[in-house]
mmCIF file of C-alpha atoms in Angstrom:
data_model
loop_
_atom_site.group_PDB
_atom_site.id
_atom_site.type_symbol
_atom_site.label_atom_id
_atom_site.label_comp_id
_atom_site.label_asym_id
_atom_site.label_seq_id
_atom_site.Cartn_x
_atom_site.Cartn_y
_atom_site.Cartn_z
ATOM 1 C CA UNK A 1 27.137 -5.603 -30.203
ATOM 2 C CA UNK A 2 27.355 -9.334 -29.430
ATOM 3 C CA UNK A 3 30.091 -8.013 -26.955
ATOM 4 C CA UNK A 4 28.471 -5.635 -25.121
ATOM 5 C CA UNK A 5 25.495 -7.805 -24.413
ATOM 6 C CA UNK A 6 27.301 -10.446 -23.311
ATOM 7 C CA UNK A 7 28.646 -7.850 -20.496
ATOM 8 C CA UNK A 8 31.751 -9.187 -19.971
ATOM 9 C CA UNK A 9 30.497 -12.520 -18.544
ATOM 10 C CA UNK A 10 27.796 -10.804 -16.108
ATOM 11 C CA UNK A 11 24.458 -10.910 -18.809
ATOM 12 C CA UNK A 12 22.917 -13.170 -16.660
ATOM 13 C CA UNK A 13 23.100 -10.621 -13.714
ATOM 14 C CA UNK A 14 23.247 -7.135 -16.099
ATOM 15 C CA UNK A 15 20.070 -7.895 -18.093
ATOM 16 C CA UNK A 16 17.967 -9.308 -15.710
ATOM 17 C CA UNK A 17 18.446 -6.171 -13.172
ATOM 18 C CA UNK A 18 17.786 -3.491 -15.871
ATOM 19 C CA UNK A 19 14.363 -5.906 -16.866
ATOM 20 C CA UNK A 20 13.260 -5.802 -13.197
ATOM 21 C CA UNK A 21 13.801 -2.036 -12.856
ATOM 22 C CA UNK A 22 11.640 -1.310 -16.305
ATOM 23 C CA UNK A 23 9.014 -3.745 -15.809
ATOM 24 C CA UNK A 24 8.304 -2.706 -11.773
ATOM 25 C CA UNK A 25 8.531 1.422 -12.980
ATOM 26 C CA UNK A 26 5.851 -0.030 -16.212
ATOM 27 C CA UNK A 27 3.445 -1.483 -13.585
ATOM 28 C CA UNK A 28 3.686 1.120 -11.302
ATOM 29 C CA UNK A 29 3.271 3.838 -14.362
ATOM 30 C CA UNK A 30 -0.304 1.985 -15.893
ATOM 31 C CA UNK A 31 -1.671 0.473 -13.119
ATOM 32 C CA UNK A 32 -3.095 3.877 -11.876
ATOM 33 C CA UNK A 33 -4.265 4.461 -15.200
ATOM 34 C CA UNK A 34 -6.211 1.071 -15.137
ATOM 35 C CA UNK A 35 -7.595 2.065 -11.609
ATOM 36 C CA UNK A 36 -8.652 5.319 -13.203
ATOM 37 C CA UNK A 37 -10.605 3.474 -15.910
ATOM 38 C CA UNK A 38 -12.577 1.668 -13.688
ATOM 39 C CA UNK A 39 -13.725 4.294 -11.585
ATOM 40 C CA UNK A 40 -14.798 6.220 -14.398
ATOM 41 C CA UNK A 41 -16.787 3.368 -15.924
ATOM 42 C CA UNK A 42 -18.352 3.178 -12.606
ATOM 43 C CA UNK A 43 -18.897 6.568 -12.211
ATOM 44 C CA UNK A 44 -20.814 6.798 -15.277
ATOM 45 C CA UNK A 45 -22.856 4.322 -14.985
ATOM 46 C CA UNK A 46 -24.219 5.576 -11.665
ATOM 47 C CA UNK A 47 -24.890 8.606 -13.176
ATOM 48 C CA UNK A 48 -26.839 6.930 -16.183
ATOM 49 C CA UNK A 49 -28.399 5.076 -14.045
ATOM 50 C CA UNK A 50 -29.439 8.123 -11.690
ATOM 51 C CA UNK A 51 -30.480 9.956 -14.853
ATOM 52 C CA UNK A 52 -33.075 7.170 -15.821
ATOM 53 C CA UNK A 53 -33.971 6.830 -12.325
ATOM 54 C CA UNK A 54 -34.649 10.656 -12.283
ATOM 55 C CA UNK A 55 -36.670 10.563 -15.835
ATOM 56 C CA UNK A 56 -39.355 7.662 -14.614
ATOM 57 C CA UNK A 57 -40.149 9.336 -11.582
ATOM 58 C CA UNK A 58 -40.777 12.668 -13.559
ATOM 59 C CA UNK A 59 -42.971 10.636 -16.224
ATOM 60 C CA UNK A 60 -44.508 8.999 -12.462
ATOM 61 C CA UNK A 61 -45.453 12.377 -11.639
ATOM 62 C CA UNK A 62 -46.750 13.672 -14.934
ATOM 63 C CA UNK A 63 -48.868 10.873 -15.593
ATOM 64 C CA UNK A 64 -50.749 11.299 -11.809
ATOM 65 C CA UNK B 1 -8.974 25.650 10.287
ATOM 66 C CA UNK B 2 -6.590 28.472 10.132
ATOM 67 C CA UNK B 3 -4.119 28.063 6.675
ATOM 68 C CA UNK B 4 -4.684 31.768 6.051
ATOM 69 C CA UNK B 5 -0.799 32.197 6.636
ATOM 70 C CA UNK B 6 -0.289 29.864 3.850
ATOM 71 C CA UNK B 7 0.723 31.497 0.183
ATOM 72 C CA UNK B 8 -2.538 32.169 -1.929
ATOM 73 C CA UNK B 9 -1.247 29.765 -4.816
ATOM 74 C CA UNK B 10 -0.559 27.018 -1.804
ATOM 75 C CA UNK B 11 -3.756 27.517 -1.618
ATOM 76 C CA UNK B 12 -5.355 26.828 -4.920
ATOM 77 C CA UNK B 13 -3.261 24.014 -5.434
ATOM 78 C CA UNK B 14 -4.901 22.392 -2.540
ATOM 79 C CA UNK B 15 -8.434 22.487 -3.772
ATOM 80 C CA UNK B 16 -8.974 18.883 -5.406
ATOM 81 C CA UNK B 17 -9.848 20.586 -8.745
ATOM 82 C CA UNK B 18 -7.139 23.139 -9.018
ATOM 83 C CA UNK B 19 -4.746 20.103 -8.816
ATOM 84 C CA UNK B 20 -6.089 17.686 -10.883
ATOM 85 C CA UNK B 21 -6.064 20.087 -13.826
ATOM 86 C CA UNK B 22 -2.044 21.614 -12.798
ATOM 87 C CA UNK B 23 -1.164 17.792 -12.339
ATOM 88 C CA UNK B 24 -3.017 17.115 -15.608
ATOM 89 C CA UNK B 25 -0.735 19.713 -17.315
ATOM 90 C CA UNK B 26 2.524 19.422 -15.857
ATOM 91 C CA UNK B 27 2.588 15.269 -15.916
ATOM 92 C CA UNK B 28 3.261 14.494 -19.547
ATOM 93 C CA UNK B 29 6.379 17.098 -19.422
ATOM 94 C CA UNK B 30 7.503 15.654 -16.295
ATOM 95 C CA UNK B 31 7.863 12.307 -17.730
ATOM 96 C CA UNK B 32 9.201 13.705 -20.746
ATOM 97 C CA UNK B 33 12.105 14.895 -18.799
ATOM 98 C CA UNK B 34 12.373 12.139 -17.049
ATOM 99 C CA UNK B 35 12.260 9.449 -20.463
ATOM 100 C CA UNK B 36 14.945 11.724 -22.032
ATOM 101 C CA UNK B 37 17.049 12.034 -19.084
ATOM 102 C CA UNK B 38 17.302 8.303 -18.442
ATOM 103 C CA UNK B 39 18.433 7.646 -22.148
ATOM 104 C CA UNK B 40 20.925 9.855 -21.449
ATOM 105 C CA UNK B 41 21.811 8.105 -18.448
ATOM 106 C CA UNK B 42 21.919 4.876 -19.619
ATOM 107 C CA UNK B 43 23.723 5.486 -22.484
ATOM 108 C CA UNK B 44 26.537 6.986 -20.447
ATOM 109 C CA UNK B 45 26.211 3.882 -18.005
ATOM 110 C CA UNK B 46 26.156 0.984 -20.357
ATOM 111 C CA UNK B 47 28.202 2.093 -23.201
ATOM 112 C CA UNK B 48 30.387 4.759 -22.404
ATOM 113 C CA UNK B 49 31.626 4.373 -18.675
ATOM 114 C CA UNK B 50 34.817 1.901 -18.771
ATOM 115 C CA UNK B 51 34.268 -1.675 -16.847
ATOM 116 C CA UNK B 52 35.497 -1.296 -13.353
ATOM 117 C CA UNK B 53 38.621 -3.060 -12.277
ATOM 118 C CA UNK B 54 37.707 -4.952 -9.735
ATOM 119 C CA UNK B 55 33.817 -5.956 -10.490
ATOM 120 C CA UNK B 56 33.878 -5.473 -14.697
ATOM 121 C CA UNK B 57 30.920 -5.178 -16.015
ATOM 122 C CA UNK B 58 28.642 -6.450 -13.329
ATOM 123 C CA UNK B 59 29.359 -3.375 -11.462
ATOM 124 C CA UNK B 60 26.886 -1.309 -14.152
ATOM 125 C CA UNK B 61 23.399 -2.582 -12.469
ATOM 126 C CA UNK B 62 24.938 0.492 -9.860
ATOM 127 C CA UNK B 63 22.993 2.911 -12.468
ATOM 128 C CA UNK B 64 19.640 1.932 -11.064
ATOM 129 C CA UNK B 65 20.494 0.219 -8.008
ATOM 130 C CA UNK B 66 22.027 3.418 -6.314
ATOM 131 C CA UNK B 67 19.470 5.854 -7.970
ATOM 132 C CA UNK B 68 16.466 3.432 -6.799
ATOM 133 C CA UNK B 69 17.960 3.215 -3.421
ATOM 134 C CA UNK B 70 18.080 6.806 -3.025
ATOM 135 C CA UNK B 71 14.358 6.591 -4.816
ATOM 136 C CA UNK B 72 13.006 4.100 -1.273
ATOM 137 C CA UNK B 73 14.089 7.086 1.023
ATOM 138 C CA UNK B 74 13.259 10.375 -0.119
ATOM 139 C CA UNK B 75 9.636 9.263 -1.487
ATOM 140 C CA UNK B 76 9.242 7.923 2.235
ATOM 141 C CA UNK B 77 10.257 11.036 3.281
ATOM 142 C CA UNK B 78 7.762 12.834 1.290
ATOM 143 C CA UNK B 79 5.219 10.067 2.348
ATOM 144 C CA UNK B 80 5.918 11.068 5.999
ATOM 145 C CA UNK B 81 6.138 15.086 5.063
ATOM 146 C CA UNK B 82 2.308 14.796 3.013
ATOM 147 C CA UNK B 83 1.237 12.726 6.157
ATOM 148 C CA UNK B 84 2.139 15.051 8.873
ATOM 149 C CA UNK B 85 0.684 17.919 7.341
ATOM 150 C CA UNK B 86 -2.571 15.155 6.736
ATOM 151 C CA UNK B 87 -2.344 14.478 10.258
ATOM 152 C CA UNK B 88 -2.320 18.369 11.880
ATOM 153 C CA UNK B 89 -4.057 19.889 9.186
ATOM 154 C CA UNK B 90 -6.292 16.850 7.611
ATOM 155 C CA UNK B 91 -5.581 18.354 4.246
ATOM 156 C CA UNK B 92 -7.671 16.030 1.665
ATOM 157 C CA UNK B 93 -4.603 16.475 -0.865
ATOM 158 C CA UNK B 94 -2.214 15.894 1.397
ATOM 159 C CA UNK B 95 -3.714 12.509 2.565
ATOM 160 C CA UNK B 96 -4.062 11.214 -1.002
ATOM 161 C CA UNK B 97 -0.182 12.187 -1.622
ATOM 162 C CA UNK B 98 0.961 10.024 1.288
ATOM 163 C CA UNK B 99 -1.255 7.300 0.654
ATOM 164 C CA UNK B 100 -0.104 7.567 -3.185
ATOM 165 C CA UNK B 101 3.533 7.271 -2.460
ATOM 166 C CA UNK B 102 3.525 4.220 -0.957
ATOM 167 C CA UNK B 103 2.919 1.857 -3.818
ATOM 168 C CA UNK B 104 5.431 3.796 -6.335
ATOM 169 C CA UNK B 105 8.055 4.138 -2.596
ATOM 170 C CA UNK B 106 7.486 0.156 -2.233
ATOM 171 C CA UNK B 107 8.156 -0.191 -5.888
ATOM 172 C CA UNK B 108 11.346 1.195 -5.752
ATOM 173 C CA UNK B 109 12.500 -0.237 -2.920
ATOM 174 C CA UNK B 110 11.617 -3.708 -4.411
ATOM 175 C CA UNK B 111 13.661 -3.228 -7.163
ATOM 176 C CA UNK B 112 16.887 -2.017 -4.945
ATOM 177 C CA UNK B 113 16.712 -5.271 -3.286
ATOM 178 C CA UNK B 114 15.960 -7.282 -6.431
ATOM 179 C CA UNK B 115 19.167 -5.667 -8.492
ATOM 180 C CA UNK B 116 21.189 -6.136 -5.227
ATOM 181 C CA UNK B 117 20.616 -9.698 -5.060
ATOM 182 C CA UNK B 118 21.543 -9.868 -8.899
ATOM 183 C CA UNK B 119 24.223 -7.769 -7.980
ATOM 184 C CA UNK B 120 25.351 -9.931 -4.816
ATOM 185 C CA UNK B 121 25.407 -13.319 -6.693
ATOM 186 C CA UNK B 122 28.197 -12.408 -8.465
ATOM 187 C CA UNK B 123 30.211 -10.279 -6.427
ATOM 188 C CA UNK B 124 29.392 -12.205 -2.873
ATOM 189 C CA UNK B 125 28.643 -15.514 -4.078
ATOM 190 C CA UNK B 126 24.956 -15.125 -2.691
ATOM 191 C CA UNK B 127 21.715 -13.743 -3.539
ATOM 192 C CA UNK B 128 20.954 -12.797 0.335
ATOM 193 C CA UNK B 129 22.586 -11.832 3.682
ATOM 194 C CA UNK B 130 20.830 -10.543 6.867
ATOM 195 C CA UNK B 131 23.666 -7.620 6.821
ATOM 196 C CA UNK B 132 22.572 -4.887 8.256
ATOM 197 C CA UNK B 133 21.948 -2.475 5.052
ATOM 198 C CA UNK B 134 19.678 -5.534 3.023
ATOM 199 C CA UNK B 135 18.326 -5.886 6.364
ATOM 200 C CA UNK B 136 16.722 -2.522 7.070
ATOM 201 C CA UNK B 137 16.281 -1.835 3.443
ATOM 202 C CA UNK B 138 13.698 -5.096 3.607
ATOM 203 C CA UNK B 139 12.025 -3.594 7.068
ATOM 204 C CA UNK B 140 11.421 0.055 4.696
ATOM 205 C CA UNK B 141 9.720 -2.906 2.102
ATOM 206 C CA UNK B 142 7.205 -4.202 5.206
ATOM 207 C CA UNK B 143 6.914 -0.059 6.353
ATOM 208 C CA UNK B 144 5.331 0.616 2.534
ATOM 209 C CA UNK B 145 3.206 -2.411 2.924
ATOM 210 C CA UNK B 146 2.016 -1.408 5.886
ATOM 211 C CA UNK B 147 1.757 1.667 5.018
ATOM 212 C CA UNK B 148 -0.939 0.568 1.922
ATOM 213 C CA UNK B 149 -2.597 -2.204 4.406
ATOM 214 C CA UNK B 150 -3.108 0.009 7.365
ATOM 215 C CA UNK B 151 -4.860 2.635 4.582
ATOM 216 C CA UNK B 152 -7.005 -0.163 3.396
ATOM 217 C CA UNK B 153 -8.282 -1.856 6.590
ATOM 218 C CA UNK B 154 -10.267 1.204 7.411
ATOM 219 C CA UNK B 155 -14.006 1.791 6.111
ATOM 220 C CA UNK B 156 -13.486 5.702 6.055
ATOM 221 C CA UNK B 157 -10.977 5.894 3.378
ATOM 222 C CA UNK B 158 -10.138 9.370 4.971
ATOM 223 C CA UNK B 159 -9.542 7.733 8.524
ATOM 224 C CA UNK B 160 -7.417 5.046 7.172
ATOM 225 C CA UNK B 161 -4.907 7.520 5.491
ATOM 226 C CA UNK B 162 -4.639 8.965 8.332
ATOM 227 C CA UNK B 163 -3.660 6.572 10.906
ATOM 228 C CA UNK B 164 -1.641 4.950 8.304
ATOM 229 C CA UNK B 165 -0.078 8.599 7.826
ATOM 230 C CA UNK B 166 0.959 7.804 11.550
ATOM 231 C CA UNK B 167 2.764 4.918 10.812
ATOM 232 C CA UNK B 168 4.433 6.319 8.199
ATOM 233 C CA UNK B 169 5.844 9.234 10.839
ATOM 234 C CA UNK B 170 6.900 6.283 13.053
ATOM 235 C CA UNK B 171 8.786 4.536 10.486
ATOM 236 C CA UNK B 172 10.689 7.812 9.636
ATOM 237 C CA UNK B 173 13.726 6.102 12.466
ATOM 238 C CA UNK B 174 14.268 3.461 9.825
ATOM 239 C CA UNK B 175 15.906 5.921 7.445
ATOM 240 C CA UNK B 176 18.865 7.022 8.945
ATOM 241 C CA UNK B 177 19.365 3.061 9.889
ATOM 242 C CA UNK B 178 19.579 1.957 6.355
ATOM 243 C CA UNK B 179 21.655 4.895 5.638
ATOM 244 C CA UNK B 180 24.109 4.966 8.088
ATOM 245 C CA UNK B 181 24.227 1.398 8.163
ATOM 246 C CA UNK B 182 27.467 0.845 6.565
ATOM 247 C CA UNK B 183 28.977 2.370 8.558
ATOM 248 C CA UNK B 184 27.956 1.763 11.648
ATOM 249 C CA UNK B 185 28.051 -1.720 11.223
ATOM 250 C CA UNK B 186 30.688 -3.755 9.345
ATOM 251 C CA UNK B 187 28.903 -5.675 6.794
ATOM 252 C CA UNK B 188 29.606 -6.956 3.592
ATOM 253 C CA UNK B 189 27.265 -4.363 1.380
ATOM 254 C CA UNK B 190 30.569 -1.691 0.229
ATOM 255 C CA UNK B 191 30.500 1.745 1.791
ATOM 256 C CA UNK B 192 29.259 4.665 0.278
ATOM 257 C CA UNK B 193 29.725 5.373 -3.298
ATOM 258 C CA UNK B 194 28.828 9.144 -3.350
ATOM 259 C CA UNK B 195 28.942 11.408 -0.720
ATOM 260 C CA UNK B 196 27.160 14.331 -1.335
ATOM 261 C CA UNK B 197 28.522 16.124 2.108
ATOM 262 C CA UNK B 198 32.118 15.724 1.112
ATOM 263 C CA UNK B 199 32.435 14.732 -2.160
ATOM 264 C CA UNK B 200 36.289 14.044 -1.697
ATOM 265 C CA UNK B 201 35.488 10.712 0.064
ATOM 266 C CA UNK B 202 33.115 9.686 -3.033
ATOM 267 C CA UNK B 203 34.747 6.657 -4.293
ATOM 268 C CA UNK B 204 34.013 6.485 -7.700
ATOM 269 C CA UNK B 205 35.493 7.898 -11.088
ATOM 270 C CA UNK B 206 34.072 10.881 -13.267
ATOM 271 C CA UNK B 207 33.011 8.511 -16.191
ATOM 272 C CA UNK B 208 31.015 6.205 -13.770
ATOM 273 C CA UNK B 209 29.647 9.124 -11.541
ATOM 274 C CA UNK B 210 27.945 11.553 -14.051
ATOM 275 C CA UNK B 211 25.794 8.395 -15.552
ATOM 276 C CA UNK B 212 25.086 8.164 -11.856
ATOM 277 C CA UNK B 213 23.563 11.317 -11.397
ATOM 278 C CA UNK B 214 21.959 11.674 -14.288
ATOM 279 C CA UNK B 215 20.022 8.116 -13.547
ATOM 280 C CA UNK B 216 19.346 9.910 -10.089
ATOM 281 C CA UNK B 217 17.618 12.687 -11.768
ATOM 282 C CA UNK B 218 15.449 10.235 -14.315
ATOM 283 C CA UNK B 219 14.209 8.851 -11.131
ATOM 284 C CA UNK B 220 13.037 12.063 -9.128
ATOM 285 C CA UNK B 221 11.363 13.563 -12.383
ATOM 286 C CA UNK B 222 9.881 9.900 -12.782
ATOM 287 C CA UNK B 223 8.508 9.956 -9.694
ATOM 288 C CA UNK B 224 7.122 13.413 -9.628
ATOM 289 C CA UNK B 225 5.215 12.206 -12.659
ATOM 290 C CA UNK B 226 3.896 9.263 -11.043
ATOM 291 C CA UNK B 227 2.852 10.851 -7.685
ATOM 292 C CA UNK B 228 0.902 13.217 -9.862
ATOM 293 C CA UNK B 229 -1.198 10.753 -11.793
ATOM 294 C CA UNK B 230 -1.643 8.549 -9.170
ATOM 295 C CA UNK B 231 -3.178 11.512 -6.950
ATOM 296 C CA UNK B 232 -5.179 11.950 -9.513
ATOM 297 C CA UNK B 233 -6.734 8.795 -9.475
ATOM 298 C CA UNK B 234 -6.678 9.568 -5.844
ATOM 299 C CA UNK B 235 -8.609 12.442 -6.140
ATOM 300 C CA UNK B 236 -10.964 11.715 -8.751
ATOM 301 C CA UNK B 237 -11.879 8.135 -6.300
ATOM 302 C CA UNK B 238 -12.114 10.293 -3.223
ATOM 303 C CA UNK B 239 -14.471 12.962 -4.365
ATOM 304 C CA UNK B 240 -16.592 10.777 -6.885
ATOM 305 C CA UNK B 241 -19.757 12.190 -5.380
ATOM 306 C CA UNK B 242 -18.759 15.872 -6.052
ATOM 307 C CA UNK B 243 -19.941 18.141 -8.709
ATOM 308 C CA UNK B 244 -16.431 18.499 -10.459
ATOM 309 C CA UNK B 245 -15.631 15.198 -10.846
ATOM 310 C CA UNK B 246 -19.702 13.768 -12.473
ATOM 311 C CA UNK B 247 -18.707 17.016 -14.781
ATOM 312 C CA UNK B 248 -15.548 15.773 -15.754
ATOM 313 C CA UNK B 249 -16.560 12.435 -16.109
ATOM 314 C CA UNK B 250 -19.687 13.108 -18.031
ATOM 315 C CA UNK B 251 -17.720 14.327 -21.171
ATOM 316 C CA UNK B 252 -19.487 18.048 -19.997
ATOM 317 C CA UNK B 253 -17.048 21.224 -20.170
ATOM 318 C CA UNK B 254 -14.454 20.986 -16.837
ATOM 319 C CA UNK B 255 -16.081 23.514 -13.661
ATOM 320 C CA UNK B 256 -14.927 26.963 -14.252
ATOM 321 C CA UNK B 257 -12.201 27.845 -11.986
ATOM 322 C CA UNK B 258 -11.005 30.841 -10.969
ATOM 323 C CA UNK B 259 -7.573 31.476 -11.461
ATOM 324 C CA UNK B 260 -4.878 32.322 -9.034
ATOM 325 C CA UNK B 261 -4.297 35.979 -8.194
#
């Protein structure tokens, strides 16, 4: 094991590569998914806040 | 708009919320594939292919250098493919693929020249040389940022993707220079490794070349699993004022859609 991470004498060069590779495809896998997040949070809210909107002028109406 | 002469399911799959739910469904398998396959290919590239005998073991960061490499061009190609047919038939979908394959194209073609300077420390005795493959390699980096700048400077989100769909077509001249480049200049990055035209001049053994491959394939599936979530995203940000999309974000029952005949 020892031996095979130590790459013949290139670890320093080996490791680092395959670590750029997986943490550049990770970022590029979830940072859509973060993206997505937020525009559903945002989405909802402006519907929520739509819906109220909607309600009070309905009550507005009733009540004249 | 005439696309009657397109197939019917060519068709559906255009409509925003035909492909959001197919994209939905064939993702997870996708990267599945793509997870498995790249154990596989690892495996074969770190443990069982031999040291070579001229570079030992620093030759093995070829198993996602090469496959990366290969990664930067086709996705621009199928950046500049999605943006022509943006550009003469202002497809919504096909707008939000190019724009989408810039970030995941730039990504890969950050890592090629990040592995190749690890790679050229050891084996050139420095991290960077303006030869002419590192050199256009870096100018497809500044084409992907462009790419995502252009796309952003606009207002219209639906303008922006497509002028920046035009410089994607422009920059299409930049891929046969970083292929050919080795050999049409005589620089210091080796030849090719694999030629897929006449395999008889590929220049590397069974053991090392199947790993290869098989890394080659992780990183197609893994990007056709990426392009479809992120034009998801896409989708879902670019028709957030349509009736599908409050439905499905409202925790209500998806749109009933009718299926392809």
């Amino acid at each position: 094991m020892a031996h095979w991470l130590a790459m013949g004498g290139y670890a320093i060069y080996v490791w680092p590569a395959y670590a750029v590779f997986l943490a550049v495809l990770a970022w590029d896998w979830f940072a859509p998914a973060l993206r997505r997040r937020r525009i559903t949070r945002e989405l909802r809210g402006r519907l929520a806040r739509e819906r109220t909107r909607n309600a009070r002028t309905e009550r507005a109406e009733a009540s004249t | 708009m005439s696309r009657s002469y397109l197939p019917h399911w060519m068709h559906w799959l255009g409509s925003p919320p035909n492909f959001y739910r197919f994209a939905g469904t064939l993702r997870p398998w996708l990267m599945a594939l793509a997870l498995a396959s790249a154990a596989i290919g690892l495996y074969g590239g770190l443990v069982l292919a031999p040291p070579d005998y001229q570079q030992g073991d620093a030759y093995r960061i070829i198993f996602i250098h090469v496959p990366s490499a290969w990664m930067s061009l086709f996705i621009y190609a199928t950046m500049a493919v999605a943006g022509l047919i943006a550009l003469v038939w202002r497809v919504k979908l096909a707008e939000v693929i190019a724009m989408e394959c810039a970030p995941t194209g730039a990504a890969f073609t950050f890592i090629t020249l990040a592995t190749g300077s690890l790679w050229g420390k050891p084996m050139w005795g420095t991290w960077w040389t303006w030869d002419a493959r590192l050199t256009s390699e870096l100018v497809l980096l500044f084409l992907y940022l462009g790419v995502i700048g252009l796309c952003n400077a606009f207002e219209d989100r639906r303008r922006g993707a497509r002028a920046a769909s035009l410089l994607a077509l422009v920059g299409i001249v930049n891929l046969p220079i970083v292929h050919y480049s080795v050999q049409w200049w005589n620089t210091l990055h080796q030849g090719t490794t694999v030629d897929f035209l006449d395999p008889a001049r590929s220049s590397i053994a069974a053991p090392m070349l199947w790993p290869l491959l098989v890394m080659a394939l992780a990183t197609h599936l893994y990007f056709f699993a990426s392009i479809l979530g992120r034009a998801r995203t896409g989708l879902l940000s670019l028709e957030s004022g349509k009736q599908w999309v409050r439905t499905l974000v409202d925790g209500q029952p998806a749109p009933t859609m009718e299926a392809p005949t």
